[in-house]
Short mmCIF file of C-alpha atoms in Angstrom, two decimals:
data_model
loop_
_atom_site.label_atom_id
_atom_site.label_comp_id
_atom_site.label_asym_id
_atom_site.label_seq_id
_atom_site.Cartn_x
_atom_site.Cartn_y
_atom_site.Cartn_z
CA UNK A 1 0.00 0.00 0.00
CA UNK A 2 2.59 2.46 0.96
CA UNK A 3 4.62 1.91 -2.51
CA UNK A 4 1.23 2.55 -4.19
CA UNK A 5 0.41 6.02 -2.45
CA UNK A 6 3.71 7.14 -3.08
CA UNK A 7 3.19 6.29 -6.69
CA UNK A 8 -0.15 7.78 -6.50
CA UNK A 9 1.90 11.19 -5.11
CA UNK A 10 4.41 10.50 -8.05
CA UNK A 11 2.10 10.03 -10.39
CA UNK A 12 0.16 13.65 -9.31
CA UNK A 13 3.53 15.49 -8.74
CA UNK A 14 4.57 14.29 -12.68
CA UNK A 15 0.61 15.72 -13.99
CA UNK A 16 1.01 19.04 -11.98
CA UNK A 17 4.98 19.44 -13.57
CA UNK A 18 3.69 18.87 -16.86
CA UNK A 19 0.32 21.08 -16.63
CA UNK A 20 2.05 23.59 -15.35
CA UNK A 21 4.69 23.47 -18.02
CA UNK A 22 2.24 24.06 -20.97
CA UNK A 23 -0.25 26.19 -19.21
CA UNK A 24 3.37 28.92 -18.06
CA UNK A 25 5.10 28.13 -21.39
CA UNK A 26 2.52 28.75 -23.89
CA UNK A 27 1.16 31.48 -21.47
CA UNK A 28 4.17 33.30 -21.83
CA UNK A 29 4.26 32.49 -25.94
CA UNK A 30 0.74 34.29 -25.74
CA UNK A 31 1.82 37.40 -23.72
CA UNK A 32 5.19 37.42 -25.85
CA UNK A 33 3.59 37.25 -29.30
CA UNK A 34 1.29 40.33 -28.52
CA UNK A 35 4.00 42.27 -27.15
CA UNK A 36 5.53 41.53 -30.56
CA UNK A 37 3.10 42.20 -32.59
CA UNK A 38 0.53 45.15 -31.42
CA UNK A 39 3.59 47.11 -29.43
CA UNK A 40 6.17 49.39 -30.64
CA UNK A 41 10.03 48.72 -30.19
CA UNK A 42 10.83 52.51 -30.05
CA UNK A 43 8.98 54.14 -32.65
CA UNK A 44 8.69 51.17 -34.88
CA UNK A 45 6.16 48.12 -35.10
CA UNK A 46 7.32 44.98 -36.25
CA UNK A 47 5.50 43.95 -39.48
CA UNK A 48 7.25 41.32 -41.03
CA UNK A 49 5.29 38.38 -39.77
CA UNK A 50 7.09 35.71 -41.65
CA UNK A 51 10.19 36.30 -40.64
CA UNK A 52 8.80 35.24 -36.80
CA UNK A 53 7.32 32.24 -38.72
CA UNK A 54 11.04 31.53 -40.22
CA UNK A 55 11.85 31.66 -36.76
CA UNK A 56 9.99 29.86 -34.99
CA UNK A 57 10.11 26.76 -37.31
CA UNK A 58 13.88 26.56 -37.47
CA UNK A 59 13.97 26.34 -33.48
CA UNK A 60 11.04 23.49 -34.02
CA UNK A 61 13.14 21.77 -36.42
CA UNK A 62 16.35 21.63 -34.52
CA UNK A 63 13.97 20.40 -31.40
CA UNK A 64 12.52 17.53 -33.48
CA UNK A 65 16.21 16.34 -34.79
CA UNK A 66 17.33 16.66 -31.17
CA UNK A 67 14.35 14.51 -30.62
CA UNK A 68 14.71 11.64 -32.93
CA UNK A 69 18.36 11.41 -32.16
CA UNK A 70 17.85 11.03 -28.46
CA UNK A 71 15.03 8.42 -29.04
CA UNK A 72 16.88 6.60 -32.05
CA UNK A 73 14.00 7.07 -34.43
CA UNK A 74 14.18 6.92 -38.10
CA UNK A 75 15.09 10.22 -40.22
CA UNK A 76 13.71 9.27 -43.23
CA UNK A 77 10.83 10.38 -44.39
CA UNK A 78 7.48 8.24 -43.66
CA UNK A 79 4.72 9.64 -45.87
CA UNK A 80 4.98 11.41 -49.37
CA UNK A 81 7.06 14.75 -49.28
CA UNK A 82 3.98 16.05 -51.14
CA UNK A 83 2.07 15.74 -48.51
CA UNK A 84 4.63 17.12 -45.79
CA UNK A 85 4.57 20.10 -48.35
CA UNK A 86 0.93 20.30 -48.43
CA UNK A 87 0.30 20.74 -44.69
CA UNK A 88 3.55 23.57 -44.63
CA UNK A 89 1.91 25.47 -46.94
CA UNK A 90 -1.42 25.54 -44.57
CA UNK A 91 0.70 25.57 -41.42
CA UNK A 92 2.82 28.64 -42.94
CA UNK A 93 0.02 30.62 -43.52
CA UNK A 94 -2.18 29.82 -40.46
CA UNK A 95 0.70 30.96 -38.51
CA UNK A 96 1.18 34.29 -40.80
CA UNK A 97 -2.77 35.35 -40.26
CA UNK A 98 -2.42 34.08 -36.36
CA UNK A 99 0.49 36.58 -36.15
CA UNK A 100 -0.61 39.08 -38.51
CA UNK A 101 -4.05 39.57 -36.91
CA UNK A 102 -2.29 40.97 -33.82
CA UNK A 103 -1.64 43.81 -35.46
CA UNK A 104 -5.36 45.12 -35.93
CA UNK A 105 -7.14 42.73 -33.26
CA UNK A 106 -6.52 42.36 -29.57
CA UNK A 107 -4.98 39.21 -28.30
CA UNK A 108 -8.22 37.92 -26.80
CA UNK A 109 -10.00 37.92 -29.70
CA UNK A 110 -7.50 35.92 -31.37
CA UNK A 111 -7.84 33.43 -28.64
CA UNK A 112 -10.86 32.94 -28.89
CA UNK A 113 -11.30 32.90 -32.43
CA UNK A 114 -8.54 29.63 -32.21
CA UNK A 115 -12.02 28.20 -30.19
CA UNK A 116 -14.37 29.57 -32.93
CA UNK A 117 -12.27 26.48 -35.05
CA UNK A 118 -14.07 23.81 -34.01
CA UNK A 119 -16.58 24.15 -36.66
CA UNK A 120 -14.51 24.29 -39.47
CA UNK A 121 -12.45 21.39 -38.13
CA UNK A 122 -15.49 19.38 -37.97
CA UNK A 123 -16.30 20.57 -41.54
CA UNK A 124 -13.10 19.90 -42.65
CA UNK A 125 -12.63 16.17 -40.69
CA UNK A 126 -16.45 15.20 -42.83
CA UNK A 127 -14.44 16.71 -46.35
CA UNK A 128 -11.76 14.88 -45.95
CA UNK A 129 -12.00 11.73 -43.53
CA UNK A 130 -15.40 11.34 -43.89
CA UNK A 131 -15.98 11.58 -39.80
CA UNK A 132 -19.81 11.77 -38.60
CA UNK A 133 -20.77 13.73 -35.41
CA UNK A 134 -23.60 13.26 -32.92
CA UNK A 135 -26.26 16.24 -32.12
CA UNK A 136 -23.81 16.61 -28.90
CA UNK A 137 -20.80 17.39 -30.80
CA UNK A 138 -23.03 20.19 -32.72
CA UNK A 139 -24.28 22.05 -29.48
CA UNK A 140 -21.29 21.97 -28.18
CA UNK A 141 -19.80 23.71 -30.96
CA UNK A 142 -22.68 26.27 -31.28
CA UNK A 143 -22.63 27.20 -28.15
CA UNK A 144 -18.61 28.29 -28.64
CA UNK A 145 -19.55 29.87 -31.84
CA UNK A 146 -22.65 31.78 -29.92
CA UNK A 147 -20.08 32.56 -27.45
CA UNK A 148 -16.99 34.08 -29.76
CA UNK A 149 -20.04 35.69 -31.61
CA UNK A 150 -21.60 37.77 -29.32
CA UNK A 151 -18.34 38.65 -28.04
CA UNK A 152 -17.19 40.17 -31.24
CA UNK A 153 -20.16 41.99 -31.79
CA UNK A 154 -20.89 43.71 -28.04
CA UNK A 155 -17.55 45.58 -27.49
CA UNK A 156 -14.47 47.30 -29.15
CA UNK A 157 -12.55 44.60 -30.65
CA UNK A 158 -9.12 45.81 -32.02
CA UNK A 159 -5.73 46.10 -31.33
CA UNK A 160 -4.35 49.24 -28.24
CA UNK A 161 -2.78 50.90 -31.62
CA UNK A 162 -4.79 50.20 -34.27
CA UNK A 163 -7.55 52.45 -36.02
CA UNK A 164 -11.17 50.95 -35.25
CA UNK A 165 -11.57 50.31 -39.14
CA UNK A 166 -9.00 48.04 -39.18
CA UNK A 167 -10.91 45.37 -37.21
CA UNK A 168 -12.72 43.75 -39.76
CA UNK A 169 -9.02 42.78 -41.37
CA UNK A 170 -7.87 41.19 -38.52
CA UNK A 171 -11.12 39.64 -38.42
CA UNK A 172 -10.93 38.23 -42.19
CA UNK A 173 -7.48 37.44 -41.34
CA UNK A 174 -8.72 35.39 -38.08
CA UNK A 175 -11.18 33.78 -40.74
CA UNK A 176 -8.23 32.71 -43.32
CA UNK A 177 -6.45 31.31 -40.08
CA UNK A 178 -8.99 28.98 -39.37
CA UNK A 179 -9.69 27.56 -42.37
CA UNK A 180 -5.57 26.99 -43.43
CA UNK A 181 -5.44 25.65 -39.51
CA UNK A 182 -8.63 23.14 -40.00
CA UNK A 183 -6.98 21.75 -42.89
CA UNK A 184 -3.37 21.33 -41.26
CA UNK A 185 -4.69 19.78 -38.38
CA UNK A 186 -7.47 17.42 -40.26
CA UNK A 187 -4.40 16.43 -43.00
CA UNK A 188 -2.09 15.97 -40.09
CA UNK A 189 -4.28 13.51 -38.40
CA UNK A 190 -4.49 11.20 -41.51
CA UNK A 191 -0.96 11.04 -41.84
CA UNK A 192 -0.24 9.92 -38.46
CA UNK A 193 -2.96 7.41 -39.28
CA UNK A 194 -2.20 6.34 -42.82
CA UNK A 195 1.96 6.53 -42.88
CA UNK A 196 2.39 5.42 -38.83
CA UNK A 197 4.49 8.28 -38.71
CA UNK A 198 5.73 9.22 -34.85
CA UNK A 199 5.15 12.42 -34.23
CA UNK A 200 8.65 13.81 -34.30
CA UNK A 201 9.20 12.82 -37.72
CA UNK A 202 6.62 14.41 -38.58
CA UNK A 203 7.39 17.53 -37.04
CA UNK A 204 10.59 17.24 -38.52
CA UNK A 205 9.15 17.11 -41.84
CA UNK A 206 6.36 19.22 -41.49
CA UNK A 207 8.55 22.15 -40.08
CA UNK A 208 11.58 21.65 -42.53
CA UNK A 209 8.79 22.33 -45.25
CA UNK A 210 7.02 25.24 -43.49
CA UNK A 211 11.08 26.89 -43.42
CA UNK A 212 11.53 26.21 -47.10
CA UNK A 213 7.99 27.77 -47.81
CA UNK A 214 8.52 30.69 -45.23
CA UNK A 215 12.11 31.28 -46.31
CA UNK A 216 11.42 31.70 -49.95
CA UNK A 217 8.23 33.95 -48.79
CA UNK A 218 10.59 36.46 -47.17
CA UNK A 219 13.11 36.58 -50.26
CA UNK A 220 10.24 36.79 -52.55
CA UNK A 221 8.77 40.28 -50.33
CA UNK A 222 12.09 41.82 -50.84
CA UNK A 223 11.56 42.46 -46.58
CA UNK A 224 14.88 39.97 -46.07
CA UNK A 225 17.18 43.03 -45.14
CA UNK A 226 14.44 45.19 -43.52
CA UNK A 227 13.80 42.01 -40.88
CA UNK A 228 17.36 41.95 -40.10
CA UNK A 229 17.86 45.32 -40.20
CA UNK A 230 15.54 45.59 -37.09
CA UNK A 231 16.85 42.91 -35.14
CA UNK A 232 20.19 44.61 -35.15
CA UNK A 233 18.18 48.04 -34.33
CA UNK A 234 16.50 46.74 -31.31
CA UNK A 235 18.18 43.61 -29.49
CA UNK A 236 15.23 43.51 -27.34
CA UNK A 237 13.14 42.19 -30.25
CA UNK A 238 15.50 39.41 -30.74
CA UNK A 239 15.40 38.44 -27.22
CA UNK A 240 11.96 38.11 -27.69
CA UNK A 241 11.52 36.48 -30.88
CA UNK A 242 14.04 33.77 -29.26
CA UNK A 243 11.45 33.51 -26.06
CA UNK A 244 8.73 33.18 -28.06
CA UNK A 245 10.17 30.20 -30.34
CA UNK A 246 11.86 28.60 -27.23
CA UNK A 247 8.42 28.64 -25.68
CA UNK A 248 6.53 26.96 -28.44
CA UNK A 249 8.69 24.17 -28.07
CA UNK A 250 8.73 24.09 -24.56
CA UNK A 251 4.96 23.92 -24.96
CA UNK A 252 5.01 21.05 -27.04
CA UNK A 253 7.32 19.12 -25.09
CA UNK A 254 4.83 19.10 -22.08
CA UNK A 255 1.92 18.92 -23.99
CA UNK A 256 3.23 15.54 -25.79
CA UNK A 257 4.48 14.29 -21.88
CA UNK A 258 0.91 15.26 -20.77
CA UNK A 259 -0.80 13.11 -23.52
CA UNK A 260 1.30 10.31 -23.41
CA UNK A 261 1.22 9.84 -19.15
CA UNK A 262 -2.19 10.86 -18.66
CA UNK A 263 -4.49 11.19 -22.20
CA UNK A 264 -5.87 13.70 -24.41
CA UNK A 265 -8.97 14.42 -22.06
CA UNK A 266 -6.38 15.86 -19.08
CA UNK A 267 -4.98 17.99 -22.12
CA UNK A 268 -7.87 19.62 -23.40
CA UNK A 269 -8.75 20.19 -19.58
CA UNK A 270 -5.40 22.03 -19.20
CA UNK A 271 -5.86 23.70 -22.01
CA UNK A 272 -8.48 25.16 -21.63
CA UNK A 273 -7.19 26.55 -18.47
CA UNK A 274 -4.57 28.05 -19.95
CA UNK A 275 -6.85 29.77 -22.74
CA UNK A 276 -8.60 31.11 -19.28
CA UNK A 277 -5.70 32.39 -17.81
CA UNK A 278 -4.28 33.52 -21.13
CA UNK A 279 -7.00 36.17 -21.84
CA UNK A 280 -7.12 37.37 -18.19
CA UNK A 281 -3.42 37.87 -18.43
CA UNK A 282 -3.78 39.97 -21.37
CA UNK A 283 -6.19 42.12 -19.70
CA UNK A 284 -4.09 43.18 -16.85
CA UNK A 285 -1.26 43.03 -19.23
CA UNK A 286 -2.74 45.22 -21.80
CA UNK A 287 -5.92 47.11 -19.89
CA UNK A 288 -8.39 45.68 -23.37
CA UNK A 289 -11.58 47.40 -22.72
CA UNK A 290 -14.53 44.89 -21.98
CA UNK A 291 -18.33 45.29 -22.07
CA UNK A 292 -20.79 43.05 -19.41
CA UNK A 293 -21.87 40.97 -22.82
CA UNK A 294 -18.47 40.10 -24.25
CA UNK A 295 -17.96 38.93 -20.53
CA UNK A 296 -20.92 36.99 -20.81
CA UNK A 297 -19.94 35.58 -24.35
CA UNK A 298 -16.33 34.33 -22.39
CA UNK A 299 -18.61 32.19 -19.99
CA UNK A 300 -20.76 30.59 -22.47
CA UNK A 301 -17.60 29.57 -24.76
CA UNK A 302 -15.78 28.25 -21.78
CA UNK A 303 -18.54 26.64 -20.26
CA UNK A 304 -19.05 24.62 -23.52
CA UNK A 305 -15.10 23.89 -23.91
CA UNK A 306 -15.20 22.42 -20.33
CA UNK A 307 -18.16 20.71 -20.32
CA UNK A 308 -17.06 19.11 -23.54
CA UNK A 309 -14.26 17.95 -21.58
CA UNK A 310 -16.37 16.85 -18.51
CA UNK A 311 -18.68 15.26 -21.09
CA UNK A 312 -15.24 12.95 -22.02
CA UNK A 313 -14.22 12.29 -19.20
CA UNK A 314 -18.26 10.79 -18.08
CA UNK A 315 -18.48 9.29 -21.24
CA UNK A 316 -15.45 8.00 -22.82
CA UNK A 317 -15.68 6.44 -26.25
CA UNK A 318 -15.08 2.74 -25.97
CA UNK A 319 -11.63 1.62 -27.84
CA UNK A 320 -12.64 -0.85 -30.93
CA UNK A 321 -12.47 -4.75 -30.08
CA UNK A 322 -9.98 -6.98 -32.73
CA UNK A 323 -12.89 -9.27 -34.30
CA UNK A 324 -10.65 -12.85 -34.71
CA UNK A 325 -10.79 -14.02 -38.24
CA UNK A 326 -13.95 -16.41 -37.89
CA UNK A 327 -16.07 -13.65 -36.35
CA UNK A 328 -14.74 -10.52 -38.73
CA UNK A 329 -16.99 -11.69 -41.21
CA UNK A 330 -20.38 -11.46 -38.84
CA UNK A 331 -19.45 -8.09 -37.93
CA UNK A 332 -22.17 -6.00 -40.15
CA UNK A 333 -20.16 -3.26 -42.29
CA UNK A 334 -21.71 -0.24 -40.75
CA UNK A 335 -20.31 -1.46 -37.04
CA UNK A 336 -17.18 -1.81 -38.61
CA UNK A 337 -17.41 1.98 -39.63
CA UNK A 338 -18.20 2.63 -36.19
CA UNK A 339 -15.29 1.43 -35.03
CA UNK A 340 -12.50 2.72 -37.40
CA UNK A 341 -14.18 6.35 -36.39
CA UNK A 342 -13.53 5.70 -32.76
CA UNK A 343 -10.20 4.47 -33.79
CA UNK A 344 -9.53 7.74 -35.78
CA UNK A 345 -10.27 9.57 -33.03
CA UNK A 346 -8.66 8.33 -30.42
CA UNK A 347 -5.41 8.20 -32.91
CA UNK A 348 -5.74 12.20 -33.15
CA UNK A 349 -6.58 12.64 -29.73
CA UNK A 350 -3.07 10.51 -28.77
CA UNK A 351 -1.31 12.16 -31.43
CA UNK A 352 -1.69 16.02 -31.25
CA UNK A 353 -0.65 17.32 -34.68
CA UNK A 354 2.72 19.70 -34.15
CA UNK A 355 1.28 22.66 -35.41
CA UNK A 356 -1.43 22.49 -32.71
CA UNK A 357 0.86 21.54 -30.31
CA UNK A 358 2.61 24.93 -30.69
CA UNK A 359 -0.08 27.44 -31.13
CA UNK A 360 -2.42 25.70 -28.22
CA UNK A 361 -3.13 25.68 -28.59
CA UNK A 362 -3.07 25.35 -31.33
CA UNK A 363 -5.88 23.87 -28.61
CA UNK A 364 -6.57 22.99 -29.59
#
C-alpha cells in the first residue's frame, strides 16, 4: 500500500509538472507574441510576420532532430514529401494570419477565435476523412460559436494601436487562419494514421517544409534586409523572438508528456485553463476594454469547452475490439465503420498534430 500512495503522489507530482509546463510556457508564448506584434520597439512596429514564422520553425526543427536522435528514431521520411509540403503550406500561412491579426485585433479575440475552429475542423474532418458527429458534438460547438459571436459583436474589438476600421481585417485574417489551420490539423491527423508516422518525424518534416515555404516567402517580399535590419536596431526584439520560439517548443514538449502519461482528455482540460488564464493575463497586461456581454460571451464559450471535456471524461468512447478471423466476417459493415471512427479519433486525440501543439493551442 505504501509503494502505491507514493506512486499515486508521483504520479500527481509528474501531472502538476507537466500542466504547469504548458499552461506557463505557452502562457508566456501568448503574452510574448502580442508584445511583438501590437507594441512598438521605439517608434517602430514589427511587421514582417514571416520572418517570426522563419523563426519559430527553425527552433522546431532543430527540437525535433534533437528529438529523434535522443530516441533513435528513423530520419527518413514516412509519408509522401507532397504531402509534408501540403500541410507547410497551410501551417505557414495559419501561422502568418495568427500573427498578422495581432496587429489590428486584440490578443483575446485571437484566442478565442482559435475556439471559434471547431466548426470548421469538424467541416473539414467530414471533407476529408469522412468523420460523422452526434447532435452533442453540434451544441457543443454552437454554443462556442454563440459565445466568440456575441463577443465580437458587443464591445471594441481591435488592437491598443490600431484604427477601429481596421478590425474587420484582422477579423478576415482570423477567418483565413482557421480555415488553413482546419486543414493542417485534419491532414495531419491522416498522416499519423495512414503513414504510422511518430510524431517527431513528422514535425521534422512538417517544419523543414514550413522553413523552405517561409524562407522563400521572405526573399520573394524583398523584406529579407528590412527584418534583419531591425533585429540589429532593437536587441530587445531578438530576445523576444528567441522567447517566443523557445516557448513553443517548450509547450510542445509538455503537452506531448501530458498526452502520453495521462491522455488527451487531461490535455484539453489544461488547455483550456490556460486559454482562461491567457485572456485574463492579457487584460491586466494590456488594460483591453470589456463590455458586461463580451464577458458573458467568455462564460458561455468556456462553459461549452469544459463541459465538452467533462462530457469525455463521463463518457469515454469505448476503444474498438480486434474481431478474430472467424467472427470478422459477422461483424455487419456499418459497425465496422463505427469502429474505425472511434479508432480515428482516439489516434488524433493521442497524437496532437505539431502545429497544434505549438499554437495551443493550437488547442486545440
Amino acid at each position: 500500500p505504501g509503494a502505491m500512495a507514493e506512486g499515486g503522489i508521483s504520479s500527481i507530482i509528474w501531472g502538476v509538472v507537466y500542466g504547469g509546463g504548458i499552461i506557463l510556457m505557452l502562457g508566456m508564448y501568448g503574452v510574448i507574441q502580442e508584445r511583438i506584434m501590437s507594441e512598438p520597439y521605439g517608434s517602430e512596429f514589427f511587421t514582417i510576420s514571416v520572418f517570426l514564422v522563419l523563426c519559430n520553425r527553425i527552433v522546431a526543427i532543430l527540437y525535433a532532430l534533437g528529438m529523434i536522435k535522443c530516441k533513435g528514431e528513423e530520419f527518413a521520411n514516412k509519408a509522401p514529401l507532397w504531402k509534408y509540403l501540403a500541410i507547410s503550406f497551410s501551417n505557414v500561412a495559419a501561422t502568418w494570419c495568427q500573427y498578422e491579426a495581432l496587429r489590428y485585433v486584440s490578443f483575446p479575440v485571437q484566442m478565442l477565435g482559435k475556439s471559434f475552429k471547431m466548426m470548421p475542423v469538424m467541416l473539414w474532418g467530414i471533407a476529408i476523412s469522412g468523420k460523422r458527429y452526434g447532435v452533442k458534438d453540434w451544441s457543443i460547438a454552437l454554443g462556442v460559436t454563440w459565445g466568440v459571436t456575441q463577443f465580437l459583436l458587443s464591445g471594441e474589438i481591435k488592437s491598443k494601436h490600431a484604427a477601429a476600421e481596421s478590425s474587420l481585417y484582422g477579423l478576415l485574417l482570423l477567418l483565413a487562419f482557421l480555415v488553413c489551420d482546419g486543414f493542417t490539423s485534419t491532414f495531419q491527423e491522416k498522416l499519423f494514421r495512414e503513414h504510422k508516422t511518430s510524431k517527431h518525424n513528422q514535425m521534422l518534416y512538417v517544419n523543414s517544409g514550413s522553413a523552405v515555404v517561409s524562407g522563400g516567402s521572405l526573399l520573394l517580399s524583398g523584406k529579407t534586409v528590412q527584418a534583419i535590419g531591425f533585429c540589429f536596431a532593437h536587441p530587445d526584439f531578438v530576445a523576444h523572438a528567441g522567447t517566443l520560439s523557445a516557448c513553443a517548443v517548450s509547450g510542445q514538449f509538455f503537452i506531448y508528456s501530458l498526452v502520453k502519461e495521462y491522455g488527451a482528455l487531461t490535455l484539453a482540460a489544461t488547455m483550456n485553463l490556460r486559454q482562461v488564464l491567457s485572456i485574463l493575463t492579457s487584460y491586466m497586461l494590456y488594460l483591453h476594454p470589456i463590455t458586461f456581454l463580451q464577458s458573458v460571451g467568455l462564460v458561455l464559450v468556456f462553459c461549452s469547452l469544459f463541459y465538452k471535456t467533462y462530457d469525455g471524461y463521463k463518457n469515454p468512447k469505448p476503444k474498438p475490439s480486434q474481431p478474430d478471423a472467424k467472427g470478422a466476417a459477422k461483424v455487419a459493415p456499418q459497425e465496422l465503420g463505427k469502429a474505425a471512427d472511434r479508432k480515428e479519433d482516439a489516434e488524433a486525440l493521442e497524437a496532437p498534430p505539431p502545429a497544434q501543439a505549438a499554437e495551443a493551442a493550437q488547442q486545440a
